[in-house]
């Protein structure tokens, strides 16, 4: 929005050409989202409190969490407000990837909003049923995966539609360019052709899986939001490189025309996340709820796909992966032992993983800060794949 204004002004005043630089607009998007969060954060918290949109706490969870009952939740709406407004202000709105990521983010946010609203306003403990939630996540994820498959393969939206039509009319047989291959980090020329169906399936699981992984991690004050900020900021570096013909060639990464504009989105995500952390840090004044966690996870997954860094996302988001695996292992082992012996057994004291460490004697702040430190190390390791090949 502002880019168009500055480009118009640049016709007479050359100084405004500076706003064509993606890096500058990414920094400004970060500052704008952070400022919006600071300005509107207190008002959003007051509104949530007035509506009595308070967090329910598990009776079987850590006893130290009982004092959190009634803390305003659905604060993820503040993140989406800051993220969306900043992106619309500073990004190039003619870029197809910006719209794909925004629509996916807001779509998953809407699913989380409905789920949270039913839980805390209508006092329905089930919220949105698991089947309904998964259906809508799958629908958005599948549409986004198809959209991304042809958008990444083609240099423009018009060409993407042409490729899609060719795929349909050719009996679902169409050769994809090398930039849609699955890239293996740390190796110069190791990649695996996915084909259209393989690309769609992988992208679907990355988007939906990351969304739910972040949601499972969001259980302690500040635990999920700072890793999301760090991973999102790192992905911004990857999108900038992927969208730059010179840098991508030098660093042996696939060149994806238009991907660089997502650096602005990642900057806005970082700013919105840091602004939310101001209110979510221990002791939290507000929780993000599903509306924030599902949306942010889907955003990370979508950006990683555009940058062609699905495996690197898996590395940098190691905390999210560990939290998800802890739940899967705990539930799987409990069901298996119950079927085998008649009595369900648990491997962890409690799942997700952060609750296991709490039950082991760690204080909440210890768990959060240590998980942050682990994420910093993993993000740095992920960034090293830019050069170590």
Tab-separated table of C-alpha atoms in Angstrom:
chain	number	residue	atom	x	y	z
A	1	UNK	CA	0.000	0.000	0.000
A	2	UNK	CA	2.664	2.523	1.061
A	3	UNK	CA	5.032	1.110	-1.562
A	4	UNK	CA	2.729	2.272	-4.342
A	5	UNK	CA	2.541	5.729	-2.779
A	6	UNK	CA	6.325	6.004	-2.474
A	7	UNK	CA	6.835	4.737	-6.032
A	8	UNK	CA	4.471	7.453	-7.248
A	9	UNK	CA	6.321	10.092	-5.209
A	10	UNK	CA	9.659	8.783	-6.493
A	11	UNK	CA	8.751	9.981	-9.976
A	12	UNK	CA	9.432	13.513	-8.745
A	13	UNK	CA	11.554	12.939	-5.648
A	14	UNK	CA	14.244	10.310	-6.201
A	15	UNK	CA	14.872	9.899	-2.469
A	16	UNK	CA	11.677	7.837	-2.207
A	17	UNK	CA	13.287	5.129	-4.356
A	18	UNK	CA	14.883	3.853	-1.164
A	19	UNK	CA	11.557	2.226	-0.278
A	20	UNK	CA	11.958	-0.187	-3.179
A	21	UNK	CA	14.522	-2.045	-1.083
A	22	UNK	CA	12.982	-5.092	0.531
A	23	UNK	CA	15.384	-4.975	3.472
A	24	UNK	CA	14.307	-1.447	4.452
A	25	UNK	CA	10.631	-2.308	4.198
A	26	UNK	CA	11.211	-5.459	6.264
A	27	UNK	CA	12.746	-3.370	9.055
A	28	UNK	CA	9.922	-0.839	8.839
A	29	UNK	CA	7.350	-3.657	8.887
A	30	UNK	CA	8.955	-5.013	12.055
A	31	UNK	CA	8.847	-1.603	13.744
A	32	UNK	CA	5.286	-0.947	12.586
A	33	UNK	CA	3.957	-4.287	13.852
A	34	UNK	CA	5.760	-3.794	17.156
A	35	UNK	CA	4.293	-0.295	17.532
A	36	UNK	CA	0.766	-1.479	16.708
A	37	UNK	CA	1.088	-4.182	19.358
A	38	UNK	CA	2.228	-1.668	21.975
A	39	UNK	CA	-0.533	0.815	21.134
A	40	UNK	CA	-3.460	-1.593	20.840
A	41	UNK	CA	-2.285	-4.305	23.257
A	42	UNK	CA	-3.757	-2.787	26.445
A	43	UNK	CA	-7.076	-2.076	24.711
A	44	UNK	CA	-7.298	-5.632	23.375
A	45	UNK	CA	-6.559	-7.054	26.841
A	46	UNK	CA	-9.204	-4.815	28.408
A	47	UNK	CA	-11.754	-5.898	25.792
A	48	UNK	CA	-11.004	-9.582	26.335
A	49	UNK	CA	-11.288	-9.076	30.099
A	50	UNK	CA	-14.586	-7.217	29.749
A	51	UNK	CA	-15.973	-10.040	27.612
A	52	UNK	CA	-14.772	-12.495	30.284
A	53	UNK	CA	-12.760	-14.397	27.695
A	54	UNK	CA	-10.601	-16.154	30.267
A	55	UNK	CA	-8.349	-19.174	30.028
A	56	UNK	CA	-9.548	-22.477	31.486
A	57	UNK	CA	-6.828	-24.488	33.246
A	58	UNK	CA	-6.569	-28.283	33.310
A	59	UNK	CA	-7.293	-29.775	36.735
A	60	UNK	CA	-4.836	-32.587	36.063
A	61	UNK	CA	-2.057	-30.190	35.037
A	62	UNK	CA	0.676	-28.601	37.158
A	63	UNK	CA	-0.846	-27.085	40.286
A	64	UNK	CA	1.134	-23.880	39.769
A	65	UNK	CA	-1.033	-23.176	36.706
A	66	UNK	CA	-4.278	-22.923	38.685
A	67	UNK	CA	-3.586	-19.239	39.410
A	68	UNK	CA	-3.717	-18.586	35.653
A	69	UNK	CA	-7.404	-19.418	35.432
A	70	UNK	CA	-9.304	-16.457	34.068
A	71	UNK	CA	-6.303	-14.831	32.358
A	72	UNK	CA	-7.558	-13.334	29.064
A	73	UNK	CA	-6.965	-15.584	26.080
A	74	UNK	CA	-7.477	-15.184	22.314
A	75	UNK	CA	-4.700	-12.581	22.416
A	76	UNK	CA	-3.539	-14.018	19.121
A	77	UNK	CA	-6.015	-11.584	17.579
A	78	UNK	CA	-3.558	-8.821	18.528
A	79	UNK	CA	-0.790	-10.661	16.677
A	80	UNK	CA	-2.927	-11.050	13.558
A	81	UNK	CA	-3.979	-7.383	13.719
A	82	UNK	CA	-0.362	-6.191	13.941
A	83	UNK	CA	0.924	-8.705	11.405
A	84	UNK	CA	-1.827	-8.103	8.875
A	85	UNK	CA	-1.792	-4.305	9.097
A	86	UNK	CA	1.992	-4.043	8.880
A	87	UNK	CA	2.185	-6.435	5.925
A	88	UNK	CA	-0.530	-4.577	4.031
A	89	UNK	CA	1.245	-1.278	4.671
A	90	UNK	CA	4.772	-2.264	3.645
A	91	UNK	CA	4.604	-5.277	1.333
A	92	UNK	CA	4.205	-5.250	-2.426
A	93	UNK	CA	0.526	-6.157	-2.718
A	94	UNK	CA	0.943	-7.252	-6.323
A	95	UNK	CA	3.110	-10.150	-5.115
A	96	UNK	CA	1.222	-13.455	-5.200
A	97	UNK	CA	3.192	-15.031	-2.354
A	98	UNK	CA	2.245	-12.240	0.042
A	99	UNK	CA	-1.434	-12.959	-0.535
A	100	UNK	CA	-1.012	-16.729	-0.282
A	101	UNK	CA	0.705	-16.467	3.093
A	102	UNK	CA	-1.713	-13.840	4.401
A	103	UNK	CA	-4.786	-15.858	3.410
A	104	UNK	CA	-3.404	-19.062	4.923
A	105	UNK	CA	-2.463	-17.238	8.137
A	106	UNK	CA	-5.850	-15.570	8.520
A	107	UNK	CA	-7.664	-18.756	7.511
A	108	UNK	CA	-6.015	-20.807	10.240
A	109	UNK	CA	-6.524	-17.888	12.610
A	110	UNK	CA	-10.262	-18.010	11.869
A	111	UNK	CA	-10.338	-21.714	12.750
A	112	UNK	CA	-8.598	-20.960	16.036
A	113	UNK	CA	-10.947	-18.035	16.713
A	114	UNK	CA	-14.047	-20.216	16.356
A	115	UNK	CA	-12.506	-22.897	18.560
A	116	UNK	CA	-11.490	-20.419	21.276
A	117	UNK	CA	-14.793	-18.526	21.116
A	118	UNK	CA	-16.827	-21.663	21.668
A	119	UNK	CA	-14.629	-22.702	24.568
A	120	UNK	CA	-14.442	-19.462	26.511
A	121	UNK	CA	-17.625	-17.611	25.535
A	122	UNK	CA	-20.138	-20.418	25.051
A	123	UNK	CA	-18.409	-22.498	27.741
A	124	UNK	CA	-18.254	-25.477	25.421
A	125	UNK	CA	-15.203	-27.465	26.646
A	126	UNK	CA	-14.888	-29.252	23.294
A	127	UNK	CA	-14.835	-26.014	21.305
A	128	UNK	CA	-14.655	-26.848	17.636
A	129	UNK	CA	-14.714	-30.640	17.348
A	130	UNK	CA	-11.444	-32.328	16.404
A	131	UNK	CA	-12.976	-33.600	13.161
A	132	UNK	CA	-14.290	-30.160	12.195
A	133	UNK	CA	-11.011	-28.474	13.080
A	134	UNK	CA	-8.980	-30.975	11.103
A	135	UNK	CA	-11.386	-30.731	8.154
A	136	UNK	CA	-11.027	-26.967	7.851
A	137	UNK	CA	-7.272	-27.119	8.420
A	138	UNK	CA	-7.009	-29.763	5.707
A	139	UNK	CA	-9.174	-27.799	3.295
A	140	UNK	CA	-7.117	-24.622	3.642
A	141	UNK	CA	-3.862	-26.569	3.677
A	142	UNK	CA	-4.736	-28.527	0.532
A	143	UNK	CA	-5.884	-25.465	-1.412
A	144	UNK	CA	-2.738	-23.607	-0.349
A	145	UNK	CA	-0.563	-26.577	-1.352
A	146	UNK	CA	-2.066	-26.681	-4.848
A	147	UNK	CA	-1.793	-22.900	-5.144
A	148	UNK	CA	1.839	-22.952	-4.060
A	149	UNK	CA	2.783	-25.836	-6.353
A	150	UNK	CA	1.973	-23.864	-9.478
A	151	UNK	CA	2.923	-20.447	-8.095
A	152	UNK	CA	6.451	-21.614	-7.300
A	153	UNK	CA	6.758	-23.465	-10.596
A	154	UNK	CA	5.686	-20.417	-12.637
A	155	UNK	CA	7.177	-16.902	-12.718
A	156	UNK	CA	3.780	-15.170	-12.532
A	157	UNK	CA	0.164	-15.747	-11.504
A	158	UNK	CA	-0.939	-15.929	-15.137
A	159	UNK	CA	1.665	-18.601	-15.920
A	160	UNK	CA	0.700	-20.458	-12.757
A	161	UNK	CA	-2.909	-20.699	-13.928
A	162	UNK	CA	-1.715	-21.881	-17.335
A	163	UNK	CA	0.389	-24.608	-15.723
A	164	UNK	CA	-2.538	-25.667	-13.571
A	165	UNK	CA	-4.763	-25.953	-16.646
A	166	UNK	CA	-2.080	-27.928	-18.490
A	167	UNK	CA	-1.838	-30.287	-15.537
A	168	UNK	CA	-5.581	-30.890	-15.545
A	169	UNK	CA	-5.851	-31.388	-19.306
A	170	UNK	CA	-2.756	-33.604	-19.511
A	171	UNK	CA	-4.158	-36.225	-17.184
A	172	UNK	CA	-2.252	-34.930	-14.158
A	173	UNK	CA	1.119	-35.410	-15.866
A	174	UNK	CA	3.352	-32.357	-15.896
A	175	UNK	CA	7.079	-31.972	-15.331
A	176	UNK	CA	7.990	-29.583	-12.531
A	177	UNK	CA	11.055	-27.281	-12.524
A	178	UNK	CA	14.048	-28.047	-10.301
A	179	UNK	CA	13.126	-25.321	-7.806
A	180	UNK	CA	10.156	-27.407	-6.628
A	181	UNK	CA	12.441	-30.288	-5.574
A	182	UNK	CA	12.921	-31.168	-1.915
A	183	UNK	CA	16.224	-29.535	-0.960
A	184	UNK	CA	18.539	-31.420	1.398
A	185	UNK	CA	20.644	-28.966	3.465
A	186	UNK	CA	24.439	-29.207	3.760
A	187	UNK	CA	24.780	-30.784	0.302
A	188	UNK	CA	25.493	-28.872	-2.909
A	189	UNK	CA	23.457	-30.905	-5.330
A	190	UNK	CA	21.308	-33.301	-3.321
A	191	UNK	CA	17.603	-32.804	-3.947
A	192	UNK	CA	14.656	-35.041	-4.623
A	193	UNK	CA	12.128	-34.398	-7.404
A	194	UNK	CA	8.672	-34.514	-5.878
A	195	UNK	CA	6.394	-34.116	-8.854
A	196	UNK	CA	3.183	-32.167	-8.485
A	197	UNK	CA	1.394	-34.713	-6.299
A	198	UNK	CA	4.428	-35.190	-4.062
A	199	UNK	CA	4.882	-31.432	-3.717
A	200	UNK	CA	1.215	-30.963	-2.790
A	201	UNK	CA	1.296	-33.762	-0.210
A	202	UNK	CA	4.522	-32.503	1.388
A	203	UNK	CA	3.290	-28.902	1.485
A	204	UNK	CA	-0.015	-29.958	3.025
A	205	UNK	CA	1.740	-31.797	5.859
A	206	UNK	CA	4.228	-28.966	6.421
A	207	UNK	CA	1.478	-26.335	6.764
A	208	UNK	CA	-0.987	-28.360	8.829
A	209	UNK	CA	1.729	-30.081	10.858
A	210	UNK	CA	3.557	-26.875	11.770
A	211	UNK	CA	0.281	-25.208	12.703
A	212	UNK	CA	-0.602	-27.941	15.187
A	213	UNK	CA	2.991	-28.211	16.454
A	214	UNK	CA	3.055	-24.541	17.470
A	215	UNK	CA	-0.363	-24.977	19.054
A	216	UNK	CA	0.882	-27.885	21.189
A	217	UNK	CA	3.905	-25.838	22.273
A	218	UNK	CA	1.771	-22.922	23.447
A	219	UNK	CA	1.371	-24.038	27.049
A	220	UNK	CA	3.593	-21.747	29.128
A	221	UNK	CA	4.027	-17.983	29.322
A	222	UNK	CA	6.103	-16.908	26.329
A	223	UNK	CA	7.098	-20.459	25.415
A	224	UNK	CA	5.726	-20.556	21.861
A	225	UNK	CA	5.919	-16.942	20.752
A	226	UNK	CA	9.669	-16.266	20.964
A	227	UNK	CA	10.677	-19.454	19.100
A	228	UNK	CA	8.093	-18.472	16.482
A	229	UNK	CA	9.693	-15.039	16.204
A	230	UNK	CA	13.204	-16.483	15.889
A	231	UNK	CA	12.249	-19.101	13.313
A	232	UNK	CA	10.163	-16.561	11.387
A	233	UNK	CA	13.022	-14.059	11.300
A	234	UNK	CA	15.436	-16.736	10.097
A	235	UNK	CA	13.002	-17.789	7.374
A	236	UNK	CA	12.957	-14.140	6.314
A	237	UNK	CA	16.660	-14.486	5.516
A	238	UNK	CA	15.960	-17.590	3.439
A	239	UNK	CA	13.116	-15.936	1.511
A	240	UNK	CA	15.325	-12.942	0.742
A	241	UNK	CA	18.042	-15.202	-0.649
A	242	UNK	CA	15.541	-17.347	-2.575
A	243	UNK	CA	14.052	-14.262	-4.207
A	244	UNK	CA	17.426	-12.767	-5.197
A	245	UNK	CA	18.882	-14.230	-8.408
A	246	UNK	CA	22.469	-13.374	-7.491
A	247	UNK	CA	22.448	-14.525	-3.866
A	248	UNK	CA	20.532	-17.724	-4.601
A	249	UNK	CA	23.005	-18.677	-7.321
A	250	UNK	CA	26.003	-17.923	-5.114
A	251	UNK	CA	24.585	-19.847	-2.140
A	252	UNK	CA	23.379	-22.746	-4.320
A	253	UNK	CA	19.719	-22.256	-3.450
A	254	UNK	CA	16.775	-22.463	-5.849
A	255	UNK	CA	15.739	-19.092	-7.252
A	256	UNK	CA	12.023	-18.443	-6.675
A	257	UNK	CA	10.951	-15.176	-8.353
A	258	UNK	CA	8.917	-13.069	-5.946
A	259	UNK	CA	9.836	-14.999	-2.802
A	260	UNK	CA	11.945	-12.122	-1.494
A	261	UNK	CA	8.856	-10.054	-0.730
A	262	UNK	CA	8.008	-12.472	2.071
A	263	UNK	CA	10.953	-10.980	3.954
A	264	UNK	CA	8.601	-8.081	4.689
A	265	UNK	CA	5.978	-10.504	5.984
A	266	UNK	CA	8.568	-12.239	8.183
A	267	UNK	CA	9.653	-8.864	9.543
A	268	UNK	CA	6.054	-8.038	10.398
A	269	UNK	CA	5.671	-11.456	12.044
A	270	UNK	CA	8.758	-10.841	14.185
A	271	UNK	CA	7.533	-7.414	15.242
A	272	UNK	CA	4.017	-8.631	16.023
A	273	UNK	CA	5.418	-11.558	17.994
A	274	UNK	CA	7.785	-9.424	20.040
A	275	UNK	CA	4.992	-6.948	20.733
A	276	UNK	CA	2.785	-9.777	21.969
A	277	UNK	CA	5.626	-11.157	24.107
A	278	UNK	CA	5.636	-7.845	25.982
A	279	UNK	CA	2.235	-8.830	27.401
A	280	UNK	CA	2.725	-12.616	27.311
A	281	UNK	CA	5.983	-12.751	29.284
A	282	UNK	CA	5.771	-14.357	32.731
A	283	UNK	CA	3.457	-13.694	34.475
A	284	UNK	CA	1.321	-13.412	31.336
A	285	UNK	CA	-1.336	-10.735	31.040
A	286	UNK	CA	-2.830	-12.511	28.025
A	287	UNK	CA	-2.539	-15.829	26.184
A	288	UNK	CA	-2.560	-16.157	22.406
A	289	UNK	CA	-4.990	-19.075	22.264
A	290	UNK	CA	-5.591	-21.214	19.190
A	291	UNK	CA	-6.323	-18.118	17.122
A	292	UNK	CA	-2.680	-17.137	17.383
A	293	UNK	CA	-0.915	-20.494	17.623
A	294	UNK	CA	-2.641	-22.142	14.658
A	295	UNK	CA	-2.184	-19.046	12.492
A	296	UNK	CA	1.494	-18.536	13.288
A	297	UNK	CA	2.337	-22.188	12.750
A	298	UNK	CA	0.610	-22.191	9.375
A	299	UNK	CA	2.464	-18.989	8.443
A	300	UNK	CA	5.848	-20.541	9.250
A	301	UNK	CA	5.040	-23.650	7.254
A	302	UNK	CA	3.877	-21.694	4.213
A	303	UNK	CA	6.903	-19.390	4.207
A	304	UNK	CA	9.258	-22.382	4.519
A	305	UNK	CA	7.647	-23.997	1.478
A	306	UNK	CA	8.032	-20.841	-0.626
A	307	UNK	CA	11.692	-20.580	0.417
A	308	UNK	CA	12.110	-24.315	-0.347
A	309	UNK	CA	13.419	-24.966	3.166
A	310	UNK	CA	11.061	-27.555	4.620
A	311	UNK	CA	13.872	-29.607	6.191
A	312	UNK	CA	15.529	-26.491	7.608
A	313	UNK	CA	12.185	-25.544	9.192
A	314	UNK	CA	12.176	-28.991	10.817
A	315	UNK	CA	15.655	-28.252	12.221
A	316	UNK	CA	15.049	-24.688	13.421
A	317	UNK	CA	11.643	-25.587	14.848
A	318	UNK	CA	13.113	-28.483	16.809
A	319	UNK	CA	11.273	-27.403	19.964
A	320	UNK	CA	7.954	-27.603	18.118
A	321	UNK	CA	8.924	-31.008	16.731
A	322	UNK	CA	9.912	-32.334	20.157
A	323	UNK	CA	6.673	-31.106	21.724
A	324	UNK	CA	4.624	-32.807	19.009
A	325	UNK	CA	6.539	-36.074	19.187
A	326	UNK	CA	6.166	-36.118	22.975
A	327	UNK	CA	2.384	-36.056	22.630
A	328	UNK	CA	2.369	-38.686	19.874
A	329	UNK	CA	4.665	-41.012	21.822
A	330	UNK	CA	2.783	-40.534	25.085
A	331	UNK	CA	-0.630	-41.192	23.558
A	332	UNK	CA	0.621	-44.038	21.363
A	333	UNK	CA	2.376	-45.845	24.213
A	334	UNK	CA	-0.606	-45.396	26.541
A	335	UNK	CA	-3.001	-46.896	23.993
A	336	UNK	CA	-0.599	-49.722	23.128
A	337	UNK	CA	0.013	-50.757	26.750
A	338	UNK	CA	-3.687	-50.502	27.541
A	339	UNK	CA	-4.464	-52.793	24.625
A	340	UNK	CA	-1.639	-55.158	25.557
A	341	UNK	CA	-1.990	-55.323	29.337
A	342	UNK	CA	-5.305	-53.673	30.101
A	343	UNK	CA	-3.580	-50.826	31.954
A	344	UNK	CA	-2.305	-47.762	30.137
A	345	UNK	CA	1.251	-46.679	30.952
A	346	UNK	CA	3.020	-43.376	30.371
A	347	UNK	CA	6.579	-42.682	29.287
A	348	UNK	CA	6.575	-39.014	30.340
A	349	UNK	CA	5.237	-37.622	33.578
A	350	UNK	CA	2.951	-35.455	31.475
A	351	UNK	CA	2.669	-34.373	27.854
A	352	UNK	CA	3.446	-32.103	26.044
A	353	UNK	CA	7.142	-32.116	26.883
A	354	UNK	CA	7.211	-28.779	28.722
A	355	UNK	CA	4.778	-30.151	31.319
A	356	UNK	CA	7.035	-33.185	31.838
A	357	UNK	CA	9.894	-30.915	32.859
A	358	UNK	CA	7.586	-28.914	35.127
A	359	UNK	CA	6.481	-32.110	36.835
A	360	UNK	CA	10.158	-33.053	37.129
A	361	UNK	CA	10.779	-29.983	39.286
A	362	UNK	CA	11.745	-27.271	36.822
A	363	UNK	CA	10.138	-23.889	37.369
A	364	UNK	CA	8.026	-22.523	34.531
A	365	UNK	CA	10.514	-19.756	33.771
A	366	UNK	CA	13.345	-22.291	33.645
A	367	UNK	CA	11.520	-24.405	31.087
A	368	UNK	CA	10.683	-21.394	28.937
A	369	UNK	CA	14.145	-19.807	28.937
A	370	UNK	CA	15.907	-23.123	28.329
A	371	UNK	CA	13.625	-23.902	25.413
A	372	UNK	CA	14.389	-20.414	24.068
A	373	UNK	CA	18.121	-21.109	24.314
A	374	UNK	CA	17.711	-24.418	22.480
A	375	UNK	CA	15.765	-22.625	19.746
A	376	UNK	CA	18.517	-20.016	19.365
A	377	UNK	CA	21.058	-22.788	18.833
A	378	UNK	CA	18.818	-24.600	16.334
A	379	UNK	CA	18.097	-21.410	14.396
A	380	UNK	CA	21.807	-20.641	14.146
A	381	UNK	CA	22.407	-24.196	12.994
A	382	UNK	CA	19.666	-23.788	10.388
A	383	UNK	CA	21.148	-20.506	9.163
A	384	UNK	CA	24.519	-22.190	8.764
A	385	UNK	CA	23.027	-24.255	5.929
A	386	UNK	CA	23.122	-21.109	3.821
A	387	UNK	CA	26.884	-21.422	3.475
A	388	UNK	CA	27.864	-24.927	4.585
A	389	UNK	CA	27.180	-27.045	1.522
